[in-house]
mmCIF file of C-alpha atoms in Angstrom:
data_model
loop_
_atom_site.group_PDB
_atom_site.id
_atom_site.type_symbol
_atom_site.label_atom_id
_atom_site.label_comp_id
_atom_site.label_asym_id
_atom_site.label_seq_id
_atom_site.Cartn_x
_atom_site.Cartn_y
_atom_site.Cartn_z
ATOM 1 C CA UNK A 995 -14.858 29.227 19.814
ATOM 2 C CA UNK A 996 -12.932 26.633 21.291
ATOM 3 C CA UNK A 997 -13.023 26.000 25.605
ATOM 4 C CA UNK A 998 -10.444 26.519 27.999
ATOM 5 C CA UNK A 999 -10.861 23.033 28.441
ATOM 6 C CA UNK A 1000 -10.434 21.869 25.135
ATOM 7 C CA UNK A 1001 -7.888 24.342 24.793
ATOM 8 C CA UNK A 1002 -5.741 22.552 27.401
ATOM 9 C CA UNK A 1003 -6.271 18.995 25.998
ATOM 10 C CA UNK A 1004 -5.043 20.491 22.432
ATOM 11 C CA UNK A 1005 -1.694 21.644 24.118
ATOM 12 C CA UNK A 1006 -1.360 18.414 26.429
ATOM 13 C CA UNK A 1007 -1.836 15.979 23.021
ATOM 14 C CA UNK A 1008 0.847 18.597 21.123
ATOM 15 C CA UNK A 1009 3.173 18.128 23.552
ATOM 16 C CA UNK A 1010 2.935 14.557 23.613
ATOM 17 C CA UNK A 1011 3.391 14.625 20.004
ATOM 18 C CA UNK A 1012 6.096 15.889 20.447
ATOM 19 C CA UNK A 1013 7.850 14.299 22.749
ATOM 20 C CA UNK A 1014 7.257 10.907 21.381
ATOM 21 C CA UNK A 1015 8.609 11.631 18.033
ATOM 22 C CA UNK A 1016 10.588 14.407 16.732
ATOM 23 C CA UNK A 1017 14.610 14.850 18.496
ATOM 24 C CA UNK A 1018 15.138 11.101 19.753
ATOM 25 C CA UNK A 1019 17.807 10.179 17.944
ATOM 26 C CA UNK A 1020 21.254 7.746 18.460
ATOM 27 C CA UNK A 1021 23.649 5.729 17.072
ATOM 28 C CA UNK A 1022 22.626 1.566 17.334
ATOM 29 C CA UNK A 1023 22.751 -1.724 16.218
ATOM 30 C CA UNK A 1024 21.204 -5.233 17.115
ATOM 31 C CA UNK A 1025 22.987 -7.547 19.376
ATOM 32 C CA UNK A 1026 25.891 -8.056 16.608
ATOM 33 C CA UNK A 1027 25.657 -11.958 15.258
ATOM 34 C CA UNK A 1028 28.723 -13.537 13.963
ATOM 35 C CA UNK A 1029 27.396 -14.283 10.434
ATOM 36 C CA UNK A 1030 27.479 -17.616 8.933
ATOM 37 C CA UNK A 1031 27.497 -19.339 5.331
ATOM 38 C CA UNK A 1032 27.483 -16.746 2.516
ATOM 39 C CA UNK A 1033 25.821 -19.011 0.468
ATOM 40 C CA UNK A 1034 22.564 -19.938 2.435
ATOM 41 C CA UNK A 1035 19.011 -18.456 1.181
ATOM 42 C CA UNK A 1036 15.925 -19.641 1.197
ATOM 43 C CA UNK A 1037 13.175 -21.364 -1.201
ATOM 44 C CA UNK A 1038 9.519 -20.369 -1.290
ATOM 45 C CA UNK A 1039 7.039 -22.804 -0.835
ATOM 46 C CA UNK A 1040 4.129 -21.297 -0.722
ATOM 47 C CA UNK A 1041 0.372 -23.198 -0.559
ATOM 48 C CA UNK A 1042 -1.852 -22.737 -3.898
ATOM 49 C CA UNK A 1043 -5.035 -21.217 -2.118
ATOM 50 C CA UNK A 1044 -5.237 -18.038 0.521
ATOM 51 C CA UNK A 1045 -5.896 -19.306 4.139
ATOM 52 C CA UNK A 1046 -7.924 -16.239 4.878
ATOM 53 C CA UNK A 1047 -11.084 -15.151 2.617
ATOM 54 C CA UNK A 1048 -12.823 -11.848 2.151
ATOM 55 C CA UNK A 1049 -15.578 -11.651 4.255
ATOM 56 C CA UNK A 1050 -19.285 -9.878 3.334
ATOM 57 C CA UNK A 1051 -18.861 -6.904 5.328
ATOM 58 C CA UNK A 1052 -16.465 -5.028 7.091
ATOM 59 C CA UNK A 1053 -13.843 -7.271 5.400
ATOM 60 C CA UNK A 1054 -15.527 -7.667 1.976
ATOM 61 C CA UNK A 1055 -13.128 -5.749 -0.438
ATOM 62 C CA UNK A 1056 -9.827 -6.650 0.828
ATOM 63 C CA UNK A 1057 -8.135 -8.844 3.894
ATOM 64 C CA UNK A 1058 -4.453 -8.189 3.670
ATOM 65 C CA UNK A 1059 -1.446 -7.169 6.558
ATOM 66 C CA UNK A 1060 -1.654 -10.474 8.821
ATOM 67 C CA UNK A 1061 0.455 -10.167 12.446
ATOM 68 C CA UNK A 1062 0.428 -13.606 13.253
ATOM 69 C CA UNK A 1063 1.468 -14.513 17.180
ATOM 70 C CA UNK A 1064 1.853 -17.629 18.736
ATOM 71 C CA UNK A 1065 0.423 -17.583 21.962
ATOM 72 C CA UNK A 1066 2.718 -18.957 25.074
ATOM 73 C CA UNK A 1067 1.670 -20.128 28.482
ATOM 74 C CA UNK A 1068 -1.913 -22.706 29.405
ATOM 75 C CA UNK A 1069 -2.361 -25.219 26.554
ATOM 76 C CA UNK A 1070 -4.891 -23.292 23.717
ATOM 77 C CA UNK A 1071 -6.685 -25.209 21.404
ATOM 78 C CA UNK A 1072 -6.109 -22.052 18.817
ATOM 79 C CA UNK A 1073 -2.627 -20.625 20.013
ATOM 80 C CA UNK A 1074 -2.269 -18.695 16.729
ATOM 81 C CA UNK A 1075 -3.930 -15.503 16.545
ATOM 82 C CA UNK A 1076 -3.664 -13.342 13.748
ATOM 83 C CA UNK A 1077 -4.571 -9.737 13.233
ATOM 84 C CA UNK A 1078 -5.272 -8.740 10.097
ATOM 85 C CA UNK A 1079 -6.184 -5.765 7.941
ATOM 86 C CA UNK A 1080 -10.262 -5.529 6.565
ATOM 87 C CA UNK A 1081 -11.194 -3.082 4.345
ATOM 88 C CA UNK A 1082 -15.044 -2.398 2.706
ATOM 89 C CA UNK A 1083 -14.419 -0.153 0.493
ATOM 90 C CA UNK A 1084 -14.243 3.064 2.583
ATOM 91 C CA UNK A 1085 -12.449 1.854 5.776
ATOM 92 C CA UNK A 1086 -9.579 -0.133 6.815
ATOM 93 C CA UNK A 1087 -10.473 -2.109 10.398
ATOM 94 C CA UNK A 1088 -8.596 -4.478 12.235
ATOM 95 C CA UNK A 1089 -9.849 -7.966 12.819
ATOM 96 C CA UNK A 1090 -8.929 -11.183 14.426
ATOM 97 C CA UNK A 1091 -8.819 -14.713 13.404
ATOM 98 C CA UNK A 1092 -7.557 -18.064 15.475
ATOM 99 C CA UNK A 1093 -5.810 -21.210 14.422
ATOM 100 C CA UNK A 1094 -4.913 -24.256 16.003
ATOM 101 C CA UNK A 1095 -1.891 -24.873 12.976
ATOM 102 C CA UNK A 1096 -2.104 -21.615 10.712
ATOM 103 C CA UNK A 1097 -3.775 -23.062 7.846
ATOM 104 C CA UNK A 1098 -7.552 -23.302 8.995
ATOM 105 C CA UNK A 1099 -8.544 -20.149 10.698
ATOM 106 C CA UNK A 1100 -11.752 -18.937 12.482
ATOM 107 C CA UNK A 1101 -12.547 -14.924 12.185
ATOM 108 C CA UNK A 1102 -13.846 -13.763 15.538
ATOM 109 C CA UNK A 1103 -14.877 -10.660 14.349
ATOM 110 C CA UNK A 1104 -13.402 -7.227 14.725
ATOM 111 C CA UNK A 1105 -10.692 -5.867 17.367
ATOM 112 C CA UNK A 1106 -9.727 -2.326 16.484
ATOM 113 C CA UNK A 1107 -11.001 0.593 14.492
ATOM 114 C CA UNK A 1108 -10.128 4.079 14.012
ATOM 115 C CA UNK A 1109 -11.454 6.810 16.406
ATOM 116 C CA UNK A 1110 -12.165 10.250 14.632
ATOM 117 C CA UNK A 1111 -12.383 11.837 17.535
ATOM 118 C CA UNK A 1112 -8.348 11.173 18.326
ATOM 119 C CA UNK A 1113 -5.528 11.563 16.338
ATOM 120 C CA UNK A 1114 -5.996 8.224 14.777
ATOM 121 C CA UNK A 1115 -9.170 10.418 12.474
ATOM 122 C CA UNK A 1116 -11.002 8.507 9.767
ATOM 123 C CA UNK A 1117 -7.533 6.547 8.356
ATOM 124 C CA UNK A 1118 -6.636 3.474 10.378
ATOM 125 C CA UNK A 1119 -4.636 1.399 7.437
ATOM 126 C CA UNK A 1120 -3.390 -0.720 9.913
ATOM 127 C CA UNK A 1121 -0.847 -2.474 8.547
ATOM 128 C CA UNK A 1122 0.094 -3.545 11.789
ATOM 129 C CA UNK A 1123 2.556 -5.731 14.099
ATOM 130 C CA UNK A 1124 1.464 -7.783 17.262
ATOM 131 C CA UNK A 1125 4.034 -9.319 19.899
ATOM 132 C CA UNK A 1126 3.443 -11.166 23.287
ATOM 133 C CA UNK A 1127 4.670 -11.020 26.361
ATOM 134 C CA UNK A 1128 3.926 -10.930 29.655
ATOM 135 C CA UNK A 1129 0.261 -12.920 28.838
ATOM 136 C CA UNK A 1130 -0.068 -9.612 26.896
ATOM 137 C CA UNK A 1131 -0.594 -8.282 23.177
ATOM 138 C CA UNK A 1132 0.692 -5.472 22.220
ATOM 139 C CA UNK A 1133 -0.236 -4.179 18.762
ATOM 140 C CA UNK A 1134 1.852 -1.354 16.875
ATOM 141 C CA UNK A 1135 -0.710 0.210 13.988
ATOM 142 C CA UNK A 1136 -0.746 2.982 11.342
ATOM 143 C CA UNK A 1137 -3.392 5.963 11.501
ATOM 144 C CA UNK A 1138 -3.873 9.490 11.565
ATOM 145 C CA UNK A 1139 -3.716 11.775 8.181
ATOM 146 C CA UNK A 1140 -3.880 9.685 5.334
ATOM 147 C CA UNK A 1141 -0.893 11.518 3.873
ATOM 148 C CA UNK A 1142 1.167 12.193 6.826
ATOM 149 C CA UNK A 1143 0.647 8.716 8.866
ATOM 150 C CA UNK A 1144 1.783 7.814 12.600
ATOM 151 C CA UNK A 1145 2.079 4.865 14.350
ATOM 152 C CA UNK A 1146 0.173 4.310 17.489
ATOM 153 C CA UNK A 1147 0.089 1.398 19.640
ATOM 154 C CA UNK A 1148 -2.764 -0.568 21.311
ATOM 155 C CA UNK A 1149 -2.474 -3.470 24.733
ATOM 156 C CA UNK A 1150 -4.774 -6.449 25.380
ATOM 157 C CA UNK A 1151 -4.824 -8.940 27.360
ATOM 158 C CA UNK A 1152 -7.205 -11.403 25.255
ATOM 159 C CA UNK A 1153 -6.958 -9.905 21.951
ATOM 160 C CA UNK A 1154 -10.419 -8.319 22.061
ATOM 161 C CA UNK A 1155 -10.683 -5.691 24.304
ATOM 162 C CA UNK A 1156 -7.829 -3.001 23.619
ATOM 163 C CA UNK A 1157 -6.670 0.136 25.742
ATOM 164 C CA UNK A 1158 -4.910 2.399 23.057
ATOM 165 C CA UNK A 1159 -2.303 4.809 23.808
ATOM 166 C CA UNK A 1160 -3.008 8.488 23.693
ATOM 167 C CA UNK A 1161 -0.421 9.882 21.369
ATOM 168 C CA UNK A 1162 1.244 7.816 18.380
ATOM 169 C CA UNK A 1163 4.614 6.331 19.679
ATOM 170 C CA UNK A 1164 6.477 7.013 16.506
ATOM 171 C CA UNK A 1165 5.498 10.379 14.063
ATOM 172 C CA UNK A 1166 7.108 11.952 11.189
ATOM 173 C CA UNK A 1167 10.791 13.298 11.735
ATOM 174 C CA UNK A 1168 11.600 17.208 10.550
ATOM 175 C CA UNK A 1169 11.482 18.662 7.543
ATOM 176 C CA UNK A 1170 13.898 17.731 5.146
ATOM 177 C CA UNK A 1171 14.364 14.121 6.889
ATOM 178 C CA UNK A 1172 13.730 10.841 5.136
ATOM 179 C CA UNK A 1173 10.636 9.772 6.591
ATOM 180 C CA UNK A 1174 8.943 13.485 7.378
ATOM 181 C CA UNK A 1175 5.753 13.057 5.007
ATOM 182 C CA UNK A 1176 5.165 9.495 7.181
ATOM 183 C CA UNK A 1177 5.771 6.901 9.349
ATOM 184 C CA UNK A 1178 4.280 2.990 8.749
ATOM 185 C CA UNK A 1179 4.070 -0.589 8.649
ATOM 186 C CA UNK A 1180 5.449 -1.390 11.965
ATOM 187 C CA UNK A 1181 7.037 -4.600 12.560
ATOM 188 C CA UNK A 1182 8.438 -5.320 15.632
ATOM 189 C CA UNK A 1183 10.928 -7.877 17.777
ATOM 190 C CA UNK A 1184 12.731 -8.247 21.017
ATOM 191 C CA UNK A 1185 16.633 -8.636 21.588
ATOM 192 C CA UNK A 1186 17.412 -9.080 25.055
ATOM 193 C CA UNK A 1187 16.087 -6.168 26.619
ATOM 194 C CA UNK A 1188 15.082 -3.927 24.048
ATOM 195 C CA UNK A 1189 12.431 -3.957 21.344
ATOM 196 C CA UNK A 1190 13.069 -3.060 17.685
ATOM 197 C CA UNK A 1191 11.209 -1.797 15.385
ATOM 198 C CA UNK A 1192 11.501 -1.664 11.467
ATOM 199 C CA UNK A 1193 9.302 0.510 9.478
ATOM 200 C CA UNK A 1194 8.774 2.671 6.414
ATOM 201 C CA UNK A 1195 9.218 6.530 6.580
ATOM 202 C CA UNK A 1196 8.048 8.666 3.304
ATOM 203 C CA UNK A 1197 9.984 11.839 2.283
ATOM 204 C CA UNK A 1198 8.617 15.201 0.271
ATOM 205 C CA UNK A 1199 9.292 13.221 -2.688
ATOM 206 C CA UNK A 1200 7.231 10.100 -2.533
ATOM 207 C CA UNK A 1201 10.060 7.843 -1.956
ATOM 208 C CA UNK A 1202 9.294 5.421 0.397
ATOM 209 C CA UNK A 1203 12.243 3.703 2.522
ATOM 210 C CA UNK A 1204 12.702 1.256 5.621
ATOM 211 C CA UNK A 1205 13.870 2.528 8.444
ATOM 212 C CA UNK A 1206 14.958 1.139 12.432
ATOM 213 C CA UNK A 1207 13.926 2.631 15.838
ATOM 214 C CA UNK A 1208 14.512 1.086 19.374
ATOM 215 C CA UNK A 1209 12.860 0.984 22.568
ATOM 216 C CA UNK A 1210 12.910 -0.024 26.164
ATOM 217 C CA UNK A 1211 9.264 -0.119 26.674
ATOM 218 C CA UNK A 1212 7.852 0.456 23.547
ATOM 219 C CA UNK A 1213 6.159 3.463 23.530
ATOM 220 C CA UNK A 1214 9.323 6.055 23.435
ATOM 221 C CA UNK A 1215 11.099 4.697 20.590
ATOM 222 C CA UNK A 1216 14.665 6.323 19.535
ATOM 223 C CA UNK A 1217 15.543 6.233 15.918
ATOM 224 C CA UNK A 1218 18.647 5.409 14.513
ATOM 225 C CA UNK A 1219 20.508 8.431 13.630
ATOM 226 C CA UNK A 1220 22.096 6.696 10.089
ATOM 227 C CA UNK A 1221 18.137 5.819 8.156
ATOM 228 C CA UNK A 1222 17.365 4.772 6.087
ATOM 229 C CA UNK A 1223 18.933 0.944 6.185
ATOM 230 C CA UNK A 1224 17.567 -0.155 3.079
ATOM 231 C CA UNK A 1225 16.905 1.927 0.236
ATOM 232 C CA UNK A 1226 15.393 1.359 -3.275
ATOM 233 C CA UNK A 1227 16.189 -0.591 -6.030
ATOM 234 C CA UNK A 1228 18.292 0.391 -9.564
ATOM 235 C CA UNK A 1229 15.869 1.525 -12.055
ATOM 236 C CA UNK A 1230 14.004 -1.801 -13.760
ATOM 237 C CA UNK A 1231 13.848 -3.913 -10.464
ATOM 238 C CA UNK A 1232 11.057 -5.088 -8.602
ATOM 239 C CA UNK A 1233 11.507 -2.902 -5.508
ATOM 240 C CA UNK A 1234 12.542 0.491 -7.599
ATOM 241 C CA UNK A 1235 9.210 2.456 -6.610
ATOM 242 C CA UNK A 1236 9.248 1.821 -2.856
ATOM 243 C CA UNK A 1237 9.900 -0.618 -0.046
ATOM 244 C CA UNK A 1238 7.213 -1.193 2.920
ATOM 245 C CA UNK A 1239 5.894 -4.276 4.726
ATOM 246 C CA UNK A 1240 9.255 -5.858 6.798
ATOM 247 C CA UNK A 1241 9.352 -8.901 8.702
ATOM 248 C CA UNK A 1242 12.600 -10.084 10.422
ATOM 249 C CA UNK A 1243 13.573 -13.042 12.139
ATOM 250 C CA UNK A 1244 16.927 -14.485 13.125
ATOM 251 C CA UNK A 1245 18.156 -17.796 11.845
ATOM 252 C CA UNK A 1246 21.718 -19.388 11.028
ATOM 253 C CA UNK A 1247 24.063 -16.570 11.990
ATOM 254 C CA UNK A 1248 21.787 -13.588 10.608
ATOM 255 C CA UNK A 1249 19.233 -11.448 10.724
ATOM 256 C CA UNK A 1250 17.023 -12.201 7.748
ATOM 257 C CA UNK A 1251 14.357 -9.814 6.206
ATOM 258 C CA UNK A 1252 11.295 -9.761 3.684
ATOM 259 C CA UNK A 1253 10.094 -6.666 2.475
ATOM 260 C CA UNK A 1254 7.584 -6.047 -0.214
ATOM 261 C CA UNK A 1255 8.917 -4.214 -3.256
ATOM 262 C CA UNK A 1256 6.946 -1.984 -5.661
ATOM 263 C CA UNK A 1257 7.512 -1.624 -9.294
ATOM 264 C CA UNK A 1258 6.705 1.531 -11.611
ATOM 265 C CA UNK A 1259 3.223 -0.845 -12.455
ATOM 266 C CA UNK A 1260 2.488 -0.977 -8.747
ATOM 267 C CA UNK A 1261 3.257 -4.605 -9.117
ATOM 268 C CA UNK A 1262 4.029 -5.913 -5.736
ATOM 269 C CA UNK A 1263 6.798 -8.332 -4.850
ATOM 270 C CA UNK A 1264 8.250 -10.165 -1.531
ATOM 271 C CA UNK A 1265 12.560 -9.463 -1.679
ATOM 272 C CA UNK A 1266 14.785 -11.434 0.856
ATOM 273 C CA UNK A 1267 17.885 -9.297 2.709
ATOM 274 C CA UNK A 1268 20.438 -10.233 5.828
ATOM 275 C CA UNK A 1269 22.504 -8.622 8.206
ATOM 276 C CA UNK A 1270 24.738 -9.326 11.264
ATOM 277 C CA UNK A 1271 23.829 -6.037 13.269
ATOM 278 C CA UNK A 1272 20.255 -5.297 12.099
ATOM 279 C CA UNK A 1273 21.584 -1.766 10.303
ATOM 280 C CA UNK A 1274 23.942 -2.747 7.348
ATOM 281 C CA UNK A 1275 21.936 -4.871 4.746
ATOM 282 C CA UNK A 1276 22.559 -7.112 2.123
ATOM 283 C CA UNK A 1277 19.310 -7.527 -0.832
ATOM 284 C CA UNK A 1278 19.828 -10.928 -1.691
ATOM 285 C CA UNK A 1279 18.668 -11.999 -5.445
ATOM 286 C CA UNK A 1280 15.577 -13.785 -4.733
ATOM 287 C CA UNK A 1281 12.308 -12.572 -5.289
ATOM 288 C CA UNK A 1282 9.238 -14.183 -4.448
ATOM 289 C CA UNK A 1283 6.331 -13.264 -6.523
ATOM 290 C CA UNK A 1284 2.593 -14.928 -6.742
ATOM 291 C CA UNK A 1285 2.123 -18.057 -9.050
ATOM 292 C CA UNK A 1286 -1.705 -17.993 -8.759
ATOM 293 C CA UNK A 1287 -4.275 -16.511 -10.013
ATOM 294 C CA UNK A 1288 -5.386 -15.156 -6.543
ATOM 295 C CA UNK A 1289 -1.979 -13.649 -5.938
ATOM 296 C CA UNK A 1290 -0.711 -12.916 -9.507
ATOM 297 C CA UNK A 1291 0.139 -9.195 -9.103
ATOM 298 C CA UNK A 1292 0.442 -8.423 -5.510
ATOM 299 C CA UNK A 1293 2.696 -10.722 -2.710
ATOM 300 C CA UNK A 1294 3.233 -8.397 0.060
ATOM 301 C CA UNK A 1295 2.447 -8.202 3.823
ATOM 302 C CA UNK A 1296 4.757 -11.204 4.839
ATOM 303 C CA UNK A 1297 4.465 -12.219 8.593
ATOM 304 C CA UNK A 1298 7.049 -14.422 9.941
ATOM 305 C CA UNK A 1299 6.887 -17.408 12.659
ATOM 306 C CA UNK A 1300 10.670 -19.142 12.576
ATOM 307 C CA UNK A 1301 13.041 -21.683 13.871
ATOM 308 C CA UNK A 1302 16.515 -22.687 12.489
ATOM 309 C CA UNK A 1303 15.162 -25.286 10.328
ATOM 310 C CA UNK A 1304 12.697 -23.413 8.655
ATOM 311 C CA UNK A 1305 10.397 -19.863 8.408
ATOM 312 C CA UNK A 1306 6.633 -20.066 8.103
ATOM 313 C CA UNK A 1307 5.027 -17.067 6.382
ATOM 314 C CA UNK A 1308 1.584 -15.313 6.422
ATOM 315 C CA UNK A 1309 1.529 -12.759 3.655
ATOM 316 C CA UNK A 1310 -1.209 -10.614 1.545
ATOM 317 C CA UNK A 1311 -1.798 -11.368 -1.796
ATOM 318 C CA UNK A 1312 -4.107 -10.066 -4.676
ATOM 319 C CA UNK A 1313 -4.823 -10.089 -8.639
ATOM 320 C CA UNK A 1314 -5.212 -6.260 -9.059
ATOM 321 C CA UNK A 1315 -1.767 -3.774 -8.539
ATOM 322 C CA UNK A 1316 -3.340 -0.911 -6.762
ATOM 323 C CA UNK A 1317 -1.151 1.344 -4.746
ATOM 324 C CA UNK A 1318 -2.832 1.027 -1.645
ATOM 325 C CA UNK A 1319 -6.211 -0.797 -1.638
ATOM 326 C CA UNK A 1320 -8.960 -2.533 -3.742
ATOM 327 C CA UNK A 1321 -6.571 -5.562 -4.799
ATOM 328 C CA UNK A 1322 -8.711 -8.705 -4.200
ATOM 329 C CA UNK A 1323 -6.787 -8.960 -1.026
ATOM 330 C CA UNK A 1324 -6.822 -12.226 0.732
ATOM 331 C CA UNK A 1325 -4.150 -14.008 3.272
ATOM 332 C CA UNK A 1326 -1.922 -16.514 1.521
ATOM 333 C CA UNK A 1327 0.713 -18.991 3.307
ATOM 334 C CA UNK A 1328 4.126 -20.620 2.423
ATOM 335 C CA UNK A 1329 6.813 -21.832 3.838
ATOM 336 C CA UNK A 1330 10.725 -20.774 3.939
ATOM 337 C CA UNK A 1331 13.073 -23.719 3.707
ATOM 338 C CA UNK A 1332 16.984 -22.493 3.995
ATOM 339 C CA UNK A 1333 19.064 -23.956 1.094
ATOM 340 C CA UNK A 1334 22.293 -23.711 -0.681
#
């Protein structure tokens, strides 16, 4: 039999649950940008070997989902951190690695794991997305039920030692809604005052579809009332079995995105999309897909560091299409040049 104790701490975490998730709703857009040549996309260049290896332990079967930040403020002789997804075969950990320029990188070991005795149980898939401000990080992440997953979020102010929220900040809408079998793959950014974040929500039927939320301090997070903004592909294309994995950036009169597409074969593929509010999207016809042997079935993950001149991108890659895990996962680079 349960305490009165334990009793009270079940209600206190339901009603959290529920008032970070379910009824916050509105109408929204980005900061509106006035849009720019029609023509403009972008070439991948992307580097012929991964950046970051598979490890012999906790990351030994796959190393996939990087969240790359560049660190502001006193000079660092590594200012890029990156957190990245580890997985041994049974569970998914997040770790962190350093760079002084993105291509050599330095694993300091683990930074977050899941805690079975929270919400988070046994099923931490990460897949997360790191920002900082305010000399701090602040790490969005995907947990709980493996088949009903939330999104939780973690603060740090060296990127080692992590105070986690209680509740997840973002959890599954209502029955009958477009993402109520799931929430995941965070990936948020700041405009002006508010923070943004794109993700993927799963409904009864599998289909998996990216949606948009907003925030003022980023733990209540309002979705938009009009998701999904970007929805699968026609049957035969690269992204007709589901979308996951955003990055955005804004560069040259738009808001771009990547995404990672799946195909019926579980094939996985990086697609390229723009906007002028953040809520109406255009899928643009390029498709980035691996052209090594390391990354020959699987380009996904992508990870985004840009300026107006060009877009440098951290994404997963492996040789085996899997739908979740097990794919020879390592951490590619490349770079985004805009062209015409």
């Amino acid at each position: 039999m349960n305490s009165p104790s334990r009793n009270r701490q079940g209600a206190v975490l339901l009603a959290a649950l529920l008032l970070t998730g379910c009824g916050r709703y509105a109408d929204f857009t980005l900061p509106p940008l006035s849009g720019g040549d029609t023509s403009l996309t972008y070439r991948w260049e992307p580097l012929p070997e991964p950046v970051l290896t598979r490890g012999e332990n906790w990351d030994s079967h796959d190393v996939l989902n990087p969240s790359v930040v560049l660190v502001t403020g006193p000079p660092a002789p590594d200012p890029l951190f990156n957190f990245y997804s580890g997985f041994d075969g049974q569970t998914w950990r997040t770790g962190l690695a350093t760079s002084p320029d993105g291509l050599h990188w330095q694993k300091q070991g683990l930074a977050l794991m899941p805690d079975p005795r929270t919400w988070e149980g046994s099923y931490w898939a990460t897949n997360g997305a790191a920002i900082f401000e305010r000399q701090e990080f602040w790490y969005w992440y995907q947990a709980g039920p493996r088949v009903e997953p939330r999104i939780g979020l973690a603060r740090s102010r060296d990127g080692r030692t992590w105070v986690k929220e209680p509740a997840p900040v973002l959890v599954p809408g209502p029955r009958g809604s477009w993402d109520e079998r799931g929430v995941a793959d965070p990936y948020v950014i700041r405009a002006g005052a508010t923070l943004y974040m794109f993700y993927l929500g799963q409904d009864r039927a599998a289909r998996q579809r990216l949606g948009l939320a907003r925030s003022r301090d980023g733990v209540r997070w309002e979705k938009l009332r009009g998701n999904p903004i970007l929805e699968l592909g026609d049957p035969g294309a690269f992204d007709e079995n589901g979308l996951g994995e955003p990055a955005v950036w804004q560069a040259k009169g738009f808001y771009w995105m990547l995404y990672t597409g799946r195909d019926t074969h579980e094939n996985r593929r990086l697609g390229l999309a723009r906007s002028t509010d953040g809520v109406v999207w255009h899928k643009l016809p390029s498709v980035f897909s691996g052209s090594e042997a390391w990354d020959a079935r699987v380009v996904c993950d992508a990870s985004v560091l840009a300026s107006e001149s060009q877009v440098r991108v951290w994404f997963g890659g492996g040789d085996k299409a899997r739908p979740d895990e097990n794919l020879d996962g390592q951490i590619g680079f490349a770079m985004l040049r805009p062209i015409h």
